[in-house]
Short mmCIF file of C-alpha atoms in Angstrom, two decimals:
data_model
loop_
_atom_site.label_atom_id
_atom_site.label_comp_id
_atom_site.label_asym_id
_atom_site.label_seq_id
_atom_site.Cartn_x
_atom_site.Cartn_y
_atom_site.Cartn_z
CA MET A 1 0.02 0.01 -0.01
CA LYS A 2 2.80 2.37 1.02
CA ARG A 3 4.72 1.54 -2.18
CA THR A 4 1.58 2.22 -4.28
CA LEU A 5 1.15 5.62 -2.61
CA LEU A 6 4.79 6.47 -3.33
CA VAL A 7 4.30 5.51 -6.98
CA TYR A 8 1.24 7.66 -7.27
CA GLY A 9 2.93 10.49 -5.48
CA SER A 10 5.92 10.34 -7.80
CA ILE A 11 3.62 10.35 -10.87
CA LEU A 12 1.77 13.45 -9.48
CA LEU A 13 5.07 15.21 -8.80
CA PHE A 14 6.24 14.40 -12.29
CA LEU A 15 3.05 15.74 -13.85
CA ALA A 16 3.14 18.86 -11.75
CA ALA A 17 6.76 19.44 -12.74
CA THR A 18 5.93 18.91 -16.37
CA ALA A 19 3.03 21.30 -16.22
CA GLY A 20 5.23 23.88 -14.56
CA LEU A 21 7.88 23.50 -17.28
CA VAL A 22 5.19 23.91 -20.03
CA ILE A 23 3.89 27.08 -18.38
CA ALA A 24 7.37 28.46 -17.97
CA TRP A 25 8.25 27.63 -21.60
CA ARG A 26 5.07 29.38 -22.81
CA HIS A 27 5.94 32.38 -20.72
CA LEU A 28 9.48 32.54 -22.10
CA THR A 29 8.44 32.13 -25.68
CA ARG A 30 5.81 34.94 -25.49
CA GLY A 31 7.35 38.19 -26.64
CA PRO A 32 5.98 41.73 -26.04
CA SER A 33 2.94 42.93 -27.84
CA THR A 34 3.39 43.94 -31.48
CA VAL A 35 2.12 47.37 -30.43
CA LEU A 36 5.48 47.74 -28.62
CA THR A 37 7.70 46.08 -31.22
CA SER A 38 6.45 47.79 -34.34
CA PRO A 39 9.49 49.41 -35.96
CA CYS A 40 7.63 52.45 -37.39
CA ASP A 41 6.08 55.38 -35.66
CA PRO A 42 2.31 55.47 -34.99
CA PRO A 43 -0.16 55.49 -36.66
CA CYS A 44 2.03 53.10 -38.74
CA TRP A 45 1.97 49.46 -37.62
CA TYR A 46 4.71 47.21 -39.10
CA GLY A 47 4.83 49.24 -42.22
CA ILE A 48 1.07 49.52 -42.72
CA ARG A 49 0.25 53.18 -42.89
CA PRO A 50 -3.53 53.99 -42.61
CA GLY A 51 -4.67 56.47 -45.24
CA GLU A 52 -1.67 55.94 -47.44
CA MET A 53 -1.88 52.27 -48.56
CA THR A 54 -4.16 50.20 -50.70
CA SER A 55 -5.21 46.64 -49.86
CA LEU A 56 -2.51 44.79 -51.87
CA PRO A 57 0.49 46.29 -50.03
CA VAL A 58 -1.25 45.71 -46.77
CA LEU A 59 -1.85 42.10 -47.67
CA SER A 60 1.80 41.68 -48.82
CA ILE A 61 3.11 43.05 -45.48
CA LEU A 62 0.86 40.70 -43.52
CA MET A 63 1.95 37.66 -45.49
CA GLU A 64 5.64 38.47 -44.76
CA LEU A 65 5.15 38.63 -40.97
CA PRO A 66 6.07 35.19 -39.61
CA TRP A 67 3.67 35.23 -36.64
CA VAL A 68 0.62 36.28 -38.73
CA SER A 69 -1.62 33.47 -39.93
CA GLY A 70 -5.17 32.74 -41.09
CA ILE A 71 -5.54 35.92 -43.13
CA SER A 72 -9.09 36.22 -44.47
CA GLU A 73 -11.26 38.78 -46.10
CA ARG A 74 -14.61 39.63 -44.52
CA MET A 75 -17.44 42.11 -45.11
CA SER A 76 -19.08 44.21 -42.42
CA ASN A 77 -21.69 46.97 -42.21
CA TRP A 78 -20.50 50.49 -42.99
CA PRO A 79 -22.72 53.50 -42.45
CA VAL A 80 -21.41 55.47 -45.44
CA ARG A 81 -21.92 52.60 -47.95
CA ASP A 82 -23.50 49.20 -47.68
CA GLU A 83 -20.37 47.14 -46.92
CA LEU A 84 -16.79 47.56 -45.68
CA VAL A 85 -14.06 45.10 -46.52
CA HIS A 86 -11.74 44.16 -43.74
CA LEU A 87 -8.77 41.78 -43.56
CA GLN A 88 -8.67 39.59 -40.44
CA TRP A 89 -5.78 37.51 -39.08
CA SER A 90 -4.59 35.71 -36.00
CA PHE A 91 -1.24 35.96 -34.19
CA GLY A 92 1.08 33.09 -33.34
CA ARG A 93 4.11 32.92 -31.09
CA PRO A 94 6.15 34.78 -30.12
CA ALA A 95 3.60 37.60 -30.73
CA PRO A 96 1.17 37.40 -27.73
CA ASP A 97 -1.68 39.40 -29.36
CA ALA A 98 -4.87 37.62 -30.38
CA TYR A 99 -6.30 39.01 -33.61
CA GLY A 100 -5.81 41.81 -36.04
CA PHE A 101 -8.07 43.72 -38.49
CA ALA A 102 -7.25 46.04 -41.37
CA TYR A 103 -10.30 48.12 -42.47
CA ILE A 104 -10.48 48.85 -46.23
CA ASP A 105 -12.76 51.38 -47.87
CA GLN A 106 -12.62 52.02 -51.61
CA ASP A 107 -9.38 49.93 -51.63
CA VAL A 108 -7.67 52.27 -49.11
CA CYS A 109 -6.76 51.06 -45.63
CA TRP A 110 -8.11 53.57 -43.10
CA ALA A 111 -7.45 51.73 -39.85
CA VAL A 112 -5.78 48.74 -38.26
CA SER A 113 -6.90 47.22 -34.95
CA ILE A 114 -4.88 44.85 -32.80
CA LEU A 115 -6.75 42.86 -30.17
CA THR A 116 -4.11 42.78 -27.46
CA HIS A 117 -6.33 40.95 -24.95
CA GLY A 118 -4.04 42.05 -22.07
CA SER A 119 -0.70 41.49 -23.77
CA LEU A 120 0.25 45.01 -22.68
CA ALA A 121 -0.75 47.31 -19.80
CA ILE A 122 -1.82 50.98 -19.76
CA ALA A 123 1.70 51.97 -18.63
CA ASP A 124 3.12 50.22 -21.72
CA ALA A 125 0.70 51.98 -24.02
CA PHE A 126 1.41 55.39 -22.42
CA GLY A 127 5.13 54.69 -22.71
CA ARG A 128 4.65 54.18 -26.44
CA PHE A 129 2.05 56.84 -27.28
CA GLY A 130 1.96 59.30 -24.32
CA GLU A 131 -1.30 60.02 -22.59
CA PRO A 132 -4.47 60.47 -24.59
CA GLU A 133 -6.39 63.66 -25.27
CA LEU A 134 -9.93 62.41 -25.05
CA MET A 135 -11.94 59.68 -23.44
CA TRP A 136 -15.31 57.94 -23.98
CA MET A 137 -16.97 55.60 -21.48
CA HIS A 138 -19.97 53.28 -21.76
CA THR A 139 -21.19 50.10 -20.17
CA GLY A 140 -21.93 46.84 -21.90
CA LYS A 141 -23.79 43.63 -20.98
CA ALA A 142 -23.69 40.10 -22.39
CA GLU A 143 -25.43 37.35 -20.51
CA ALA A 144 -24.04 37.37 -16.93
CA ARG A 145 -21.12 39.68 -17.70
CA GLU A 146 -21.22 43.45 -17.34
CA TRP A 147 -18.35 45.74 -18.02
CA VAL A 148 -17.28 49.34 -18.52
CA GLU A 149 -15.50 50.11 -21.78
CA VAL A 150 -13.11 52.99 -21.67
CA THR A 151 -11.93 54.29 -24.97
CA LEU A 152 -8.86 56.56 -24.92
CA LEU A 153 -8.42 58.70 -28.08
CA TYR A 154 -5.42 60.37 -29.66
CA PRO A 155 -7.03 62.29 -32.62
CA ALA A 156 -3.79 64.03 -33.75
CA ALA A 157 -1.68 60.92 -33.55
CA GLY A 158 -4.23 58.48 -34.99
CA ILE A 159 -4.39 56.07 -32.01
CA VAL A 160 -7.13 54.53 -29.87
CA VAL A 161 -6.48 52.50 -26.74
CA GLU A 162 -9.43 50.52 -25.39
CA VAL A 163 -9.75 49.16 -21.80
CA ASP A 164 -12.50 46.82 -20.71
CA LEU A 165 -13.18 46.68 -16.94
CA ASP A 166 -15.39 43.89 -15.61
CA LEU A 167 -18.00 44.79 -13.00
CA PRO A 168 -19.03 42.57 -10.12
CA ALA A 169 -22.28 40.68 -10.69
CA GLY A 170 -25.28 42.37 -9.06
CA GLY A 171 -23.08 45.09 -7.59
CA SER A 172 -24.01 48.74 -7.16
CA VAL A 173 -20.53 50.10 -8.15
CA ASP A 174 -20.74 53.48 -9.93
CA SER A 175 -17.09 54.04 -10.61
CA VAL A 176 -14.05 52.18 -12.00
CA GLU A 177 -10.32 52.65 -11.51
CA ILE A 178 -7.71 52.63 -14.23
CA LEU A 179 -4.15 51.94 -13.02
CA ALA A 180 -0.81 51.72 -14.69
CA GLN A 181 -1.02 47.95 -14.62
CA THR A 182 -4.55 47.80 -16.03
CA PRO A 183 -4.62 45.48 -19.14
CA VAL A 184 -5.33 46.94 -22.56
CA TRP A 185 -7.97 45.14 -24.63
CA ARG A 186 -7.42 46.74 -28.07
CA VAL A 187 -5.24 49.25 -29.88
CA THR A 188 -6.37 50.89 -33.16
CA TYR A 189 -4.21 52.88 -35.62
CA PHE A 190 -6.07 55.15 -37.98
CA ASP A 191 -5.58 58.03 -40.46
CA PRO A 192 -5.86 61.22 -38.36
CA ALA A 193 -7.37 62.99 -41.41
CA ARG A 194 -10.33 60.61 -41.16
CA PHE A 195 -10.99 61.01 -37.45
CA GLN A 196 -14.41 62.60 -37.68
CA ALA A 197 -15.56 60.17 -40.44
CA LEU A 198 -14.40 57.13 -38.41
CA LEU A 199 -16.19 58.33 -35.37
CA ASP A 200 -19.42 57.67 -37.35
CA THR A 201 -18.49 53.99 -37.41
CA GLU A 202 -17.78 51.38 -34.70
CA ILE A 203 -14.05 51.13 -35.66
CA LEU A 204 -12.81 53.67 -33.08
CA ILE A 205 -15.56 53.35 -30.47
CA ASN A 206 -17.09 49.99 -30.05
CA GLU A 207 -20.70 51.17 -29.92
CA SER A 208 -23.13 52.18 -32.54
CA PRO A 209 -23.03 55.97 -33.20
CA ARG A 210 -26.82 56.06 -32.88
CA ALA A 211 -26.61 54.56 -29.31
CA ARG A 212 -24.03 57.00 -28.01
CA SER A 213 -24.99 59.80 -25.66
CA GLY A 214 -22.93 62.79 -24.53
CA ASP A 215 -19.65 64.03 -25.91
CA LEU A 216 -16.03 62.95 -25.82
CA VAL A 217 -14.40 64.34 -22.61
CA PRO A 218 -10.80 65.32 -21.78
CA TRP A 219 -8.71 62.53 -20.35
CA PRO A 220 -8.56 63.14 -16.51
CA GLY A 221 -5.55 60.97 -15.83
CA LEU A 222 -5.20 57.61 -14.06
CA GLY A 223 -7.41 56.92 -11.09
CA VAL A 224 -11.06 56.50 -10.12
CA MET A 225 -13.64 57.46 -12.73
CA PRO A 226 -17.47 57.60 -12.25
CA TYR A 227 -19.67 56.04 -14.91
CA GLU A 228 -23.36 55.73 -15.72
CA ALA A 229 -24.76 52.25 -15.94
CA ALA A 230 -26.29 51.08 -19.22
CA PRO A 231 -30.08 51.55 -19.34
CA GLU A 232 -32.24 48.45 -18.82
CA PRO A 233 -33.65 47.13 -22.11
#
């Protein structure tokens, strides 16, 4: 009996050690977000320059990046015209980001979005871009999840940084706190000359323009921020 327990214990220790090595290996093989490693200045991302490039050069750049895979072309709604083409792709190691999108209108790329999914923090984004000029906040709900979406905008630089903050279920919290270590959900690069036109889409702010209320407000700095809960349907 004692020998059996020793065998089982050894197996469990081996499995735990193996799992630890796998986790450590994954951590070591994950590089920094492509938002931080892009060699060109924003709003350029890895040579893709919104407002200056057509779809073919964008596609060529994506195909040359070794950690980009699964490139596909999709169609989505576009308020100005019936449909908008966007290229979608996924990231592989060592890039830790999740997905990317390049939005094409009349064969010109106007914006690129990188779903970072927490691969960088607010402090990293501010170190790369500086602090934003404007902010937009709104709440969202999906099944049991409720969150506050904070959109930080850099109109002159052509950058948007989005932060999603989960709210406690059934809570009465009326404020959220953004800290230096708060994870970033998404970064979008766009042509600054198209800022106003892009505000009329869901590319910069992840909410229908018809559903938005109020105006963009100046960025108050890190800390606690009040918010208004989404109205009940």
